[in-house]
JSON list of C-alpha atoms in Angstrom, two decimals:
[
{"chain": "Z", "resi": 4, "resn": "UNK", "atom": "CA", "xyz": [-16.94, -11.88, 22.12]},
{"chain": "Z", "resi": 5, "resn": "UNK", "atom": "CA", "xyz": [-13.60, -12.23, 20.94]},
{"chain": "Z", "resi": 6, "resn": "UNK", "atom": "CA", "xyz": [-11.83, -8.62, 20.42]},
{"chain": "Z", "resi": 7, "resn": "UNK", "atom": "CA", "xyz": [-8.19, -7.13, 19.36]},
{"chain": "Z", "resi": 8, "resn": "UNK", "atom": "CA", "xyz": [-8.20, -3.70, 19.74]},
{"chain": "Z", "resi": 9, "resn": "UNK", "atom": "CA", "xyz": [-5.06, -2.05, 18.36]},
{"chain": "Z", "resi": 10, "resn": "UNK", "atom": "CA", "xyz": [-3.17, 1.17, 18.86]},
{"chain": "Z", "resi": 11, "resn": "UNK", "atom": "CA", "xyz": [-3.71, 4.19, 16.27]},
{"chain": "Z", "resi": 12, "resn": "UNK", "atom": "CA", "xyz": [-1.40, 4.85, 13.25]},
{"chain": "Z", "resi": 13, "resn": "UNK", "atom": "CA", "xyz": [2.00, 6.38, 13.54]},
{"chain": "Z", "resi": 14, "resn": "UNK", "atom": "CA", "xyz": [4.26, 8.31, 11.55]},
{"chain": "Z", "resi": 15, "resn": "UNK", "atom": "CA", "xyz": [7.85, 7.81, 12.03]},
{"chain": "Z", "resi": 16, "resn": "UNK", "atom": "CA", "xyz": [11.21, 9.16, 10.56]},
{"chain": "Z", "resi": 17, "resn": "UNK", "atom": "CA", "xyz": [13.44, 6.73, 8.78]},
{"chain": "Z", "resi": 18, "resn": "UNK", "atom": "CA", "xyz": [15.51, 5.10, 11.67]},
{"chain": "Z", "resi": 19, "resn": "UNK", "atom": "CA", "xyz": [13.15, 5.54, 14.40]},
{"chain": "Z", "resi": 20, "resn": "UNK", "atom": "CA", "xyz": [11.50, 2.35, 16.15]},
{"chain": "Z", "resi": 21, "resn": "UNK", "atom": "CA", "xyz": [7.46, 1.88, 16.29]},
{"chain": "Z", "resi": 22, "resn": "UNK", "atom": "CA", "xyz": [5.61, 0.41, 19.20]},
{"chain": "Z", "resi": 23, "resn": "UNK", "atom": "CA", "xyz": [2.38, -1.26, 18.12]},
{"chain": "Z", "resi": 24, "resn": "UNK", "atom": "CA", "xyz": [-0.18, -2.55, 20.98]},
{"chain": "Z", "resi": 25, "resn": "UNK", "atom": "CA", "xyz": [-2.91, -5.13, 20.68]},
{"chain": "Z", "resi": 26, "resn": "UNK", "atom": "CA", "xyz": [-5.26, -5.15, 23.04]},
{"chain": "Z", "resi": 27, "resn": "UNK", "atom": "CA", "xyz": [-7.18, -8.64, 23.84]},
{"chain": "Z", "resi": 28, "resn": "UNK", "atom": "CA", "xyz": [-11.05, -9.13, 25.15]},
{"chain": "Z", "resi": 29, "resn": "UNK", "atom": "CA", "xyz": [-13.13, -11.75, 25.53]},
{"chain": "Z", "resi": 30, "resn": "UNK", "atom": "CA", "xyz": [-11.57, -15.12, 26.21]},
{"chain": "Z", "resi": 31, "resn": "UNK", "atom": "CA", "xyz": [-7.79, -16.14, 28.56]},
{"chain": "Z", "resi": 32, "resn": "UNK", "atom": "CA", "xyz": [-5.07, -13.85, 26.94]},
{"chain": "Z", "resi": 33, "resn": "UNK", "atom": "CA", "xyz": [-2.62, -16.23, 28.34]},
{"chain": "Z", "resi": 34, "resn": "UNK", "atom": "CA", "xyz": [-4.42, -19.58, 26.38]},
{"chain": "Z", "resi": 35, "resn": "UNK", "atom": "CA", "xyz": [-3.70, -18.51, 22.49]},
{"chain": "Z", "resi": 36, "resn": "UNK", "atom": "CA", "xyz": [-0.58, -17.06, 21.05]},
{"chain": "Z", "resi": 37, "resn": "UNK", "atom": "CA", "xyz": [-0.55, -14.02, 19.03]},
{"chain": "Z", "resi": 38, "resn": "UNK", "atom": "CA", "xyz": [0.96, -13.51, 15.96]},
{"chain": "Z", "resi": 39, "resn": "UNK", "atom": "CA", "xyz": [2.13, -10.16, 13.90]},
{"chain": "Z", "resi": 40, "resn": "UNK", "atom": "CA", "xyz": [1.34, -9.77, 10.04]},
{"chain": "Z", "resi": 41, "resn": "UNK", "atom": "CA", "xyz": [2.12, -6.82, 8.15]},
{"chain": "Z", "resi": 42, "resn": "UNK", "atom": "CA", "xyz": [0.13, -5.51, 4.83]},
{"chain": "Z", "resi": 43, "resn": "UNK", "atom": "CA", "xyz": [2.62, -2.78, 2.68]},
{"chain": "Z", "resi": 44, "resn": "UNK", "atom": "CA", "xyz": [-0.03, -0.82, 0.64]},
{"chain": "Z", "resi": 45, "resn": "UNK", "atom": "CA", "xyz": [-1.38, -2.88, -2.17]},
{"chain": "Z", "resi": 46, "resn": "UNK", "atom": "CA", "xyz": [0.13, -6.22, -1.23]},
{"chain": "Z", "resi": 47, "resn": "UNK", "atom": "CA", "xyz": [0.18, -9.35, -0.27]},
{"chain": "Z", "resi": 48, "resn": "UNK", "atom": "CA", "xyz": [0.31, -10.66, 3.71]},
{"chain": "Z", "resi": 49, "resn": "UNK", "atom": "CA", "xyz": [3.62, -11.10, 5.87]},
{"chain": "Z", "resi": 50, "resn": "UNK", "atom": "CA", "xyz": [4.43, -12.43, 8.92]},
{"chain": "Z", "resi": 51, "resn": "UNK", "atom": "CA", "xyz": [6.20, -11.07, 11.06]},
{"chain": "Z", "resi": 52, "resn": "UNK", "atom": "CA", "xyz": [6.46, -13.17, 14.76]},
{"chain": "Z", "resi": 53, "resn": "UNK", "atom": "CA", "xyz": [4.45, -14.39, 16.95]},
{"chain": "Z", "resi": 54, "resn": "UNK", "atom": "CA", "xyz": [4.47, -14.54, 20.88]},
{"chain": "Z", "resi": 55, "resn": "UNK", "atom": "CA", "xyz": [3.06, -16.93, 23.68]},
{"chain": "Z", "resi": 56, "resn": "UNK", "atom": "CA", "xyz": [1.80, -15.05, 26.19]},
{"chain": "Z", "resi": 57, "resn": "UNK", "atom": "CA", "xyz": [1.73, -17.51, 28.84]},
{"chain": "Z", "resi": 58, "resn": "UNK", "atom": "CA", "xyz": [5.46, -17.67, 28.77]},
{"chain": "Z", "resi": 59, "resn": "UNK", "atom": "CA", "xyz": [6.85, -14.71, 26.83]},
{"chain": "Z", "resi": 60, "resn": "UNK", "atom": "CA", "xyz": [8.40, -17.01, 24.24]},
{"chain": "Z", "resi": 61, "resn": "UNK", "atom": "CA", "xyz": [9.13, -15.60, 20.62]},
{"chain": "Z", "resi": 62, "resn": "UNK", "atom": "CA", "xyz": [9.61, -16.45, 17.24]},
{"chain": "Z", "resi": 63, "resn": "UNK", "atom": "CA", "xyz": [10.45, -14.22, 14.47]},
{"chain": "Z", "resi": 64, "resn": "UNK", "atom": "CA", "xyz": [10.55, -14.55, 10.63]},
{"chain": "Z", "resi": 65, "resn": "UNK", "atom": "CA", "xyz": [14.15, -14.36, 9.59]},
{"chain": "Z", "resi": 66, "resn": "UNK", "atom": "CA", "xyz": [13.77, -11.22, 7.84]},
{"chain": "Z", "resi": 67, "resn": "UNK", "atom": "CA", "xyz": [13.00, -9.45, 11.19]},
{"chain": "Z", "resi": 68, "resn": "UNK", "atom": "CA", "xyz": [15.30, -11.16, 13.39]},
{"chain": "Z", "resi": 69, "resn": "UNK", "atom": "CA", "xyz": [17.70, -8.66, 15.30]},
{"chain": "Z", "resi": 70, "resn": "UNK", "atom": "CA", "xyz": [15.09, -5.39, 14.63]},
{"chain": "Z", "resi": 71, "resn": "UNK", "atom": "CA", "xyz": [11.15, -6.61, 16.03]},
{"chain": "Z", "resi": 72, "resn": "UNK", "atom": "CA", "xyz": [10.80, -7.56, 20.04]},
{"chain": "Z", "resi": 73, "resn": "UNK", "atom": "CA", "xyz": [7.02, -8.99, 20.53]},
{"chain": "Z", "resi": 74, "resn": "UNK", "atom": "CA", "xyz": [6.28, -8.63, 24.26]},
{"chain": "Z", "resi": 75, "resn": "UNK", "atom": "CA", "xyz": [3.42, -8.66, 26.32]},
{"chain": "Z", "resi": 76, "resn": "UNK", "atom": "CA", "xyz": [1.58, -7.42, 29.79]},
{"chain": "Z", "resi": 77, "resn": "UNK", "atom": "CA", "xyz": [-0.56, -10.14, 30.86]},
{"chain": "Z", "resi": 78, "resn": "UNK", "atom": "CA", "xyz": [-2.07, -7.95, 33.60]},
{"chain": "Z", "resi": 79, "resn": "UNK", "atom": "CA", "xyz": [-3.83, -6.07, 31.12]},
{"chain": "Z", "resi": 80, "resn": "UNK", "atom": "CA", "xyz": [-3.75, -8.93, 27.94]},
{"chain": "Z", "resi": 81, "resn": "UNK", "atom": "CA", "xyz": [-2.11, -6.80, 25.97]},
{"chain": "Z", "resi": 82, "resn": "UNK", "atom": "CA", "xyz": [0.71, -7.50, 22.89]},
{"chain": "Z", "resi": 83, "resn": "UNK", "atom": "CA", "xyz": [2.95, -5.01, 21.56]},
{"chain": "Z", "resi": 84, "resn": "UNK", "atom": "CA", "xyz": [5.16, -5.08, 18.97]},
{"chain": "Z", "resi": 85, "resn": "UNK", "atom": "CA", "xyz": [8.21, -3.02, 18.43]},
{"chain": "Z", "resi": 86, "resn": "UNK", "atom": "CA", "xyz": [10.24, -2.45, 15.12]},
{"chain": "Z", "resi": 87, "resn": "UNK", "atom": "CA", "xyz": [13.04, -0.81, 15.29]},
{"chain": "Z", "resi": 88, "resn": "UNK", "atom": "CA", "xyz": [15.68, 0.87, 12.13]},
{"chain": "Z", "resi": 89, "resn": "UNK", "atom": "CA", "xyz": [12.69, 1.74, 10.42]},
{"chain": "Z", "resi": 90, "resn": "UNK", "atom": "CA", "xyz": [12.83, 1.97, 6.42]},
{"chain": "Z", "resi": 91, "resn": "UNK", "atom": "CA", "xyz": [10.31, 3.19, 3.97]},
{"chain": "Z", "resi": 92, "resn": "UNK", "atom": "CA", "xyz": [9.80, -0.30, 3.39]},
{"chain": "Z", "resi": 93, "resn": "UNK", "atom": "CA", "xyz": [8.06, -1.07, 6.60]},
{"chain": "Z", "resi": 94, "resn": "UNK", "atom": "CA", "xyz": [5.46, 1.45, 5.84]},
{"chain": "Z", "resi": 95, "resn": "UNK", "atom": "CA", "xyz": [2.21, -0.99, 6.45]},
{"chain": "Z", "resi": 96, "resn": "UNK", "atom": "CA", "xyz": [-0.78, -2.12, 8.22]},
{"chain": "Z", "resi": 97, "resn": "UNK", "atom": "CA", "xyz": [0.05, -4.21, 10.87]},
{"chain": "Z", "resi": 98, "resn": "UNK", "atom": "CA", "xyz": [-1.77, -6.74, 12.17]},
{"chain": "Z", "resi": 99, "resn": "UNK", "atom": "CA", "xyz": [-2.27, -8.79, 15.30]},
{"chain": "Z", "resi": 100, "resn": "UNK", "atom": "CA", "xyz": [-4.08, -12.23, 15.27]},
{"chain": "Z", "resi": 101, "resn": "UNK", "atom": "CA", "xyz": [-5.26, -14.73, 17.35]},
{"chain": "Z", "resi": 102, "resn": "UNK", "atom": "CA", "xyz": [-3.73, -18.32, 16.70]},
{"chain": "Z", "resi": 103, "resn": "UNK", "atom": "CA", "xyz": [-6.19, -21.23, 16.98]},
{"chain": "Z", "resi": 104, "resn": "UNK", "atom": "CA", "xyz": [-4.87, -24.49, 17.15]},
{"chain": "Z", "resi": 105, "resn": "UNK", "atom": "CA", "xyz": [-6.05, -27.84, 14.72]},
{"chain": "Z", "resi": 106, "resn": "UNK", "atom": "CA", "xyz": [-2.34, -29.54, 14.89]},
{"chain": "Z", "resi": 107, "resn": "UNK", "atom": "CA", "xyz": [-1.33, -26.16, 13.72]},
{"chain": "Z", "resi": 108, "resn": "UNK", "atom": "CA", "xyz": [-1.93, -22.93, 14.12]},
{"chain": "Z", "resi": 109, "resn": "UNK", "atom": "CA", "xyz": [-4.40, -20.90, 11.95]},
{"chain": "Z", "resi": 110, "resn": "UNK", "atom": "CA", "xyz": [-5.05, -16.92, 13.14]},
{"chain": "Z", "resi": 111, "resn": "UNK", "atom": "CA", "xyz": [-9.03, -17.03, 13.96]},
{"chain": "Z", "resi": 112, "resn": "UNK", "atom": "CA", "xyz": [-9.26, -13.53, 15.31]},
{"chain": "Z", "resi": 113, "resn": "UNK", "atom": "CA", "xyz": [-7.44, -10.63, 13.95]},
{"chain": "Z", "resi": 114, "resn": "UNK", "atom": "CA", "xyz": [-7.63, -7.07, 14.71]},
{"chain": "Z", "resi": 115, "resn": "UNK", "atom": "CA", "xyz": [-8.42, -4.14, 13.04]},
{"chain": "Z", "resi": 116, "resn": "UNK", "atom": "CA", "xyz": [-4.47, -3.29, 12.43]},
{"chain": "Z", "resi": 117, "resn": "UNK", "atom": "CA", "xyz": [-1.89, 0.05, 12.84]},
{"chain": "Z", "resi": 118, "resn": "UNK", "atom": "CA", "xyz": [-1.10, 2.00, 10.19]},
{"chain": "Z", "resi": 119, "resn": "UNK", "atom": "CA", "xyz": [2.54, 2.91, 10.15]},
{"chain": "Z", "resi": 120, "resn": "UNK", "atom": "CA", "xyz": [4.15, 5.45, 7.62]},
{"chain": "Z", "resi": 121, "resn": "UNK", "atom": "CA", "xyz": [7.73, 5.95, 7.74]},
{"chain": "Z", "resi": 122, "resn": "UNK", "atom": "CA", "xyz": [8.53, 9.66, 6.09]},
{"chain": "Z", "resi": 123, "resn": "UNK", "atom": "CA", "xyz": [11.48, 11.69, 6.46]},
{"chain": "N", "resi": 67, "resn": "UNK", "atom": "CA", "xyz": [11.34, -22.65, 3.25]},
{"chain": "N", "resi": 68, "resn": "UNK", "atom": "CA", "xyz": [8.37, -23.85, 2.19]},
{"chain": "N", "resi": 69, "resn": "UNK", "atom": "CA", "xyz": [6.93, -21.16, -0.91]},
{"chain": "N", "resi": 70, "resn": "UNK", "atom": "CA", "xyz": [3.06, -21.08, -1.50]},
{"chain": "N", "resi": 71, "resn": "UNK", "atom": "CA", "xyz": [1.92, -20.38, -4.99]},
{"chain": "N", "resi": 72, "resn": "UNK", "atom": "CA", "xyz": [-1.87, -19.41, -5.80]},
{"chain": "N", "resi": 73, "resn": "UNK", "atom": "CA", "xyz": [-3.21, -19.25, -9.41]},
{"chain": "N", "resi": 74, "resn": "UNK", "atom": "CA", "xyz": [-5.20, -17.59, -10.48]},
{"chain": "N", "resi": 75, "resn": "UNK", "atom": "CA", "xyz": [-3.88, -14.05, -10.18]},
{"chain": "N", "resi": 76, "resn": "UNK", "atom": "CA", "xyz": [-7.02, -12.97, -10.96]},
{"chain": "N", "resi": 77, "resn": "UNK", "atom": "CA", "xyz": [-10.51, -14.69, -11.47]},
{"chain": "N", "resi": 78, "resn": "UNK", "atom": "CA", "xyz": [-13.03, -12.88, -13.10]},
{"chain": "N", "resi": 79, "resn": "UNK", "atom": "CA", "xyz": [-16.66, -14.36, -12.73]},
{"chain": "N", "resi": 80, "resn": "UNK", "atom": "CA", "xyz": [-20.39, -13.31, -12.25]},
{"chain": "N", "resi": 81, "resn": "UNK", "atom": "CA", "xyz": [-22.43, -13.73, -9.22]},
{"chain": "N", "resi": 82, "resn": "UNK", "atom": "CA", "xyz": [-23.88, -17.05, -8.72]},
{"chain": "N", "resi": 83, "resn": "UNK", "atom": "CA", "xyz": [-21.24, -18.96, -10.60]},
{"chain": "N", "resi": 84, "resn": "UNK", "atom": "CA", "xyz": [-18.68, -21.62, -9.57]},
{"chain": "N", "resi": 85, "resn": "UNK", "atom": "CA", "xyz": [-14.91, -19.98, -8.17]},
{"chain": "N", "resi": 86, "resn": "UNK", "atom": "CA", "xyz": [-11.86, -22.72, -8.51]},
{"chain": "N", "resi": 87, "resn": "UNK", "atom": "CA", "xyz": [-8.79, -20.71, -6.21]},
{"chain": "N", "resi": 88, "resn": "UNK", "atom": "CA", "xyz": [-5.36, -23.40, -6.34]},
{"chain": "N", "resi": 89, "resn": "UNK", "atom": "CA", "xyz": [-2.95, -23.06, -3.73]},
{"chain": "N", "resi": 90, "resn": "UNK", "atom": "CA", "xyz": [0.50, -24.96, -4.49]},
{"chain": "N", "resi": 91, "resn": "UNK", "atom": "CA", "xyz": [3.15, -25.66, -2.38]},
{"chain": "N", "resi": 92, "resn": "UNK", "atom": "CA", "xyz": [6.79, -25.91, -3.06]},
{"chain": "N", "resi": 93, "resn": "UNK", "atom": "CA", "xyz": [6.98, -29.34, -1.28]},
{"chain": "N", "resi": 94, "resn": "UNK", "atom": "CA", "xyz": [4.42, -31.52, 0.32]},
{"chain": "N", "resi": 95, "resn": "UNK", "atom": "CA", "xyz": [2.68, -30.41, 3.42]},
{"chain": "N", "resi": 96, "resn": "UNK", "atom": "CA", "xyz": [0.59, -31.46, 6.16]},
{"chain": "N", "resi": 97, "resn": "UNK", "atom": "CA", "xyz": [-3.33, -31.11, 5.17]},
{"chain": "N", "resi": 98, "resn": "UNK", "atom": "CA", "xyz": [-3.21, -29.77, 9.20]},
{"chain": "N", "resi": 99, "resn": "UNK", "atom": "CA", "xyz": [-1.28, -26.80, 8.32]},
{"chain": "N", "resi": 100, "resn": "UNK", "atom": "CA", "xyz": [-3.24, -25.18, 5.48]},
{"chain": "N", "resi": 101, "resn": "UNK", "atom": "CA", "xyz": [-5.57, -22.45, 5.79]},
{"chain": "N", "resi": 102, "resn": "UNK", "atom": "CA", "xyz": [-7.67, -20.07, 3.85]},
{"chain": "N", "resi": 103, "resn": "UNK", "atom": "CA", "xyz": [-8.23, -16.34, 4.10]},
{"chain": "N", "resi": 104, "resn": "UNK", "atom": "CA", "xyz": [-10.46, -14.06, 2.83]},
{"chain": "N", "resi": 105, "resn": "UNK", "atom": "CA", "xyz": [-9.33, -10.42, 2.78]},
{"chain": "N", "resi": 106, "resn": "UNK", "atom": "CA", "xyz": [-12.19, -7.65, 1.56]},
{"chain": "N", "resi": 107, "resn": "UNK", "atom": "CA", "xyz": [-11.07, -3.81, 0.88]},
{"chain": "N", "resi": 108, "resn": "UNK", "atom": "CA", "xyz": [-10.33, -2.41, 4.29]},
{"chain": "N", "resi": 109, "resn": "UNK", "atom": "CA", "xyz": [-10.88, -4.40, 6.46]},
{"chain": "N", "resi": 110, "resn": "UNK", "atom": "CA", "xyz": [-8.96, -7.70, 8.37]},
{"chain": "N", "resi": 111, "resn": "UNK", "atom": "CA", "xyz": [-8.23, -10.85, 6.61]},
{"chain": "N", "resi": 112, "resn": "UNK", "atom": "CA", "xyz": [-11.29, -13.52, 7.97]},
{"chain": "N", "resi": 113, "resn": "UNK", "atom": "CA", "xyz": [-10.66, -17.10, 8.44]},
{"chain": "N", "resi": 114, "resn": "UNK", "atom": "CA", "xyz": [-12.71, -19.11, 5.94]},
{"chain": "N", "resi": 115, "resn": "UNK", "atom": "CA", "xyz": [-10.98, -22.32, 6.55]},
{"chain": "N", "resi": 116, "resn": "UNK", "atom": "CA", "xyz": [-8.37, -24.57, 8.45]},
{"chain": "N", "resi": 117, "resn": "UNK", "atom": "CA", "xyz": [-6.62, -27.85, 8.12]},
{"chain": "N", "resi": 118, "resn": "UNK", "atom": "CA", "xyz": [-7.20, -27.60, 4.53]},
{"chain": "N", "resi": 119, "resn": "UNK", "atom": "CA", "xyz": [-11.00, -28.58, 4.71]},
{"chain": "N", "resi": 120, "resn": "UNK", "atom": "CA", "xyz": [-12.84, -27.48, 8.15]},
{"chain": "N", "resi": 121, "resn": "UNK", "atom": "CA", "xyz": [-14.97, -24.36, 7.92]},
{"chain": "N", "resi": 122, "resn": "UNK", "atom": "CA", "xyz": [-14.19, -22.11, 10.16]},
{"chain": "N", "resi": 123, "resn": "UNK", "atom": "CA", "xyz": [-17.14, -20.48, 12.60]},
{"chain": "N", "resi": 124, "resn": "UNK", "atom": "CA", "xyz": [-20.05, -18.74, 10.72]},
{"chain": "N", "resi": 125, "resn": "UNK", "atom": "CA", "xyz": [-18.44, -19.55, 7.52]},
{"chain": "N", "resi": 126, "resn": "UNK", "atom": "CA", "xyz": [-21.34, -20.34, 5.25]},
{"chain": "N", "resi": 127, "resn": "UNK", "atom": "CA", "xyz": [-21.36, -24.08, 3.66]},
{"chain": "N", "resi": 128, "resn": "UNK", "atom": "CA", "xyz": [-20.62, -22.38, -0.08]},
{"chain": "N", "resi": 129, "resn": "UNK", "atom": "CA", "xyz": [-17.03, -22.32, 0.94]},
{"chain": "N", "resi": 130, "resn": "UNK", "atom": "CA", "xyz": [-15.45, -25.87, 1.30]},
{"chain": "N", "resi": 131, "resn": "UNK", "atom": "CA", "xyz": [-11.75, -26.41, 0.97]},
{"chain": "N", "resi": 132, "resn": "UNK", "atom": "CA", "xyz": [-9.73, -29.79, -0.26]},
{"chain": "N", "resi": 133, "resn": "UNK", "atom": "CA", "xyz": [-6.40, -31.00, -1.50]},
{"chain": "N", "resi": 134, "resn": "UNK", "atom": "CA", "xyz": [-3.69, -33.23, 0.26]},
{"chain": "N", "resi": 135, "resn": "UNK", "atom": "CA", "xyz": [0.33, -32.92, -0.42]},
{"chain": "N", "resi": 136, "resn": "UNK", "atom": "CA", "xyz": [1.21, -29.78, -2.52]},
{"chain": "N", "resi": 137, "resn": "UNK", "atom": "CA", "xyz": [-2.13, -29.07, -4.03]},
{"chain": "N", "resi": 138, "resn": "UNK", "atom": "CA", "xyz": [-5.33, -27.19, -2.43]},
{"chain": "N", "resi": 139, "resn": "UNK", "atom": "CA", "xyz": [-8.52, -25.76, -4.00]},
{"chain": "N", "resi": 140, "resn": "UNK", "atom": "CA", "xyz": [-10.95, -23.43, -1.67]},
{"chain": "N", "resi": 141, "resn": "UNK", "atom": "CA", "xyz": [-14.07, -23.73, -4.14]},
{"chain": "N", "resi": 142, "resn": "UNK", "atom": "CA", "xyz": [-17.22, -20.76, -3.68]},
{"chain": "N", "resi": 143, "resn": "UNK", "atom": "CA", "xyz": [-20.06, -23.10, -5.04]},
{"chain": "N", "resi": 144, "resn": "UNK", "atom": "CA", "xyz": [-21.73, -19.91, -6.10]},
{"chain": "N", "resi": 145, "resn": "UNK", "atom": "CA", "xyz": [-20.55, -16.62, -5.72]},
{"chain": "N", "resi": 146, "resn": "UNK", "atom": "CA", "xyz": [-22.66, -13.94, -3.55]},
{"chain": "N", "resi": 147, "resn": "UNK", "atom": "CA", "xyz": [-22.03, -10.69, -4.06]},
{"chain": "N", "resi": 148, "resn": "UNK", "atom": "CA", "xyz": [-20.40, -10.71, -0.75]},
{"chain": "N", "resi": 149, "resn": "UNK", "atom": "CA", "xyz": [-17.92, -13.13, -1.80]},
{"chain": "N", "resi": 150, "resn": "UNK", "atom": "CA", "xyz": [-15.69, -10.83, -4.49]},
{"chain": "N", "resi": 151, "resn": "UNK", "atom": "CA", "xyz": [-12.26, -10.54, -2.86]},
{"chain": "N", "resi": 152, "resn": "UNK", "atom": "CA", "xyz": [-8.67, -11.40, -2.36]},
{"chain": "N", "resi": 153, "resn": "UNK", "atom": "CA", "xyz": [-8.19, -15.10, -0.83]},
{"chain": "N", "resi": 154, "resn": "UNK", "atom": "CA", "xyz": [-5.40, -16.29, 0.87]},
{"chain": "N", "resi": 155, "resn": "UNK", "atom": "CA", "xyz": [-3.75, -19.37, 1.90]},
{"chain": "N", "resi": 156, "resn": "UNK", "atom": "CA", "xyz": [-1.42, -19.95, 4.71]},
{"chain": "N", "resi": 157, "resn": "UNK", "atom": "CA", "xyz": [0.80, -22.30, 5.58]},
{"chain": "N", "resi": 158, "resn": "UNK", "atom": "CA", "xyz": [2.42, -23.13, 9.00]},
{"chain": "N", "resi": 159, "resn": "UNK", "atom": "CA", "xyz": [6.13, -25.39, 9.62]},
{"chain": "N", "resi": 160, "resn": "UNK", "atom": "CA", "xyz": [7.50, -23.26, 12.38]},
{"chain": "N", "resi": 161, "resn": "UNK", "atom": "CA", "xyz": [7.12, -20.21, 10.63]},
{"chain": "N", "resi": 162, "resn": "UNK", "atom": "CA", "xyz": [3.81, -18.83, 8.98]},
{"chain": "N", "resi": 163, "resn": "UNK", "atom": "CA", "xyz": [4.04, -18.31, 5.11]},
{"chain": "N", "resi": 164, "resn": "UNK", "atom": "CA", "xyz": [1.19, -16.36, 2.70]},
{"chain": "N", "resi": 165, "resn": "UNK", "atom": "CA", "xyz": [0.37, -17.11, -0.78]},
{"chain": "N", "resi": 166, "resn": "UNK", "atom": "CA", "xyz": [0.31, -13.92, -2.85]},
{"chain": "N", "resi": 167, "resn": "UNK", "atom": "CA", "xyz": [-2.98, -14.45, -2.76]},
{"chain": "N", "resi": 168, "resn": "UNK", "atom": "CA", "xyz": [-6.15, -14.53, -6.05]},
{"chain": "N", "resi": 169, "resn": "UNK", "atom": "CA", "xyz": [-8.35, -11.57, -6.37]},
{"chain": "N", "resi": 170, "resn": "UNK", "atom": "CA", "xyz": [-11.79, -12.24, -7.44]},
{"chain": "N", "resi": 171, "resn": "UNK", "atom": "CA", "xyz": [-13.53, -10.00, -9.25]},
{"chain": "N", "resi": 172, "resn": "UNK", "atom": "CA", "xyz": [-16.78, -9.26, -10.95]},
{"chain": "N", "resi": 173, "resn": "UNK", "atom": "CA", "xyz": [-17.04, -9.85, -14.71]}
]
């Protein structure tokens, strides 16, 4: 069965970067792209990037641009995404999903998200 | 950028009746790029439906989705217990974009 297994939560000083991993099982790692979401507490969804891990090619929401790298490591079908500059604002649950594809993408698979508080 | 509007905020209704959730899009969209969410207290959103009317796996036949253009509905025929939540739709043009979402709730 389908599985993304994600890393445990962090806490992280205003400033610092966060490394979040997503771990794929159960079908090709290398056949679906995976996207980032983010959940602040109490809100709404956001996306955040996604990544193709056949060919390491990226795309980021605007907002992100210039502070999140999505990379993976096919070897072991894993995705991580880092943040970097951290704010209180990026305090979330973040997300990793599986994209499906019906003409366009829709995330059929998601995991079980990171928790990341940023506290000075 | 395409913005996704959902109305109700809220929608308060008793098991076993009839749940109406409107998704709106700033401009018209492609039916193929319009999904459906359903997002329970703490756990992962779950994919109820894509291209604006296909179920999605195991998604019982309750939930049906419809709309064309700028407008969307994701109608519950009759509400489970199961089924109070938030609901989300998505949208996809290069980037992927969230409604705000419509909690529903029991009355």
């Amino acid at each position: 069965q389908v599985q993304l297994v994600q890393s445990g939560p962090e806490v992280k000083k205003p400033g610092a970067s966060v490394k979040v991993s997503c771990k794929a099982s159960g079908y090709t790692f290398t056949v679906h792209f995976i996207h980032w979401v983010r959940q602040a507490p109490g809100q709404g969804l956001e996306w955040v990037g996604w990544i193709n891990p056949n060919t390491g090619g990226t795309n980021y929401a605007q907002k992100f641009q210039g502070r999140v790298t999505v990379t993976r490591d096919t070897s072991i079908s894993t995705a991580y995404m880092e943040l970097r500059r951290l704010s209180s604002d990026d305090g979330a649950l973040y997300y990793c999903a599986r994209a499906n594809y019906n003409f366009a993408p829709f995330l059929d698979y998601w995991g079980q998200g990171a928790l990341v508080t940023v506290s000075s | 950028e395409i913005v996704l509007t959902q109305s109700p905020g809220t929608l308060s209704l008793s098991p076993g009746e009839r749940a109406t959730l409107s998704c709106r899009a700033s401009q018209s969209v492609s039916s193929s790029s319009l999904a459906w969410y359903q997002q329970k207290p703490g756990q992962a959103p779950r994919l109820l439906i894509y291209g604006a009317s296909n179920r999605a796996t195991g998604i019982p036949d309750r939930f049906s989705g419809s709309g064309s253009g700028t407008d969307f509905t994701l109608t519950v025929s009759r509400l489970e217990p199961e089924d109070f939540a938030v609901y989300y739709c998505q949208h996809y043009a290069g980037s992927l974009t969230f409604g705000p979402g419509t909690k529903v709730d029991i009355k």
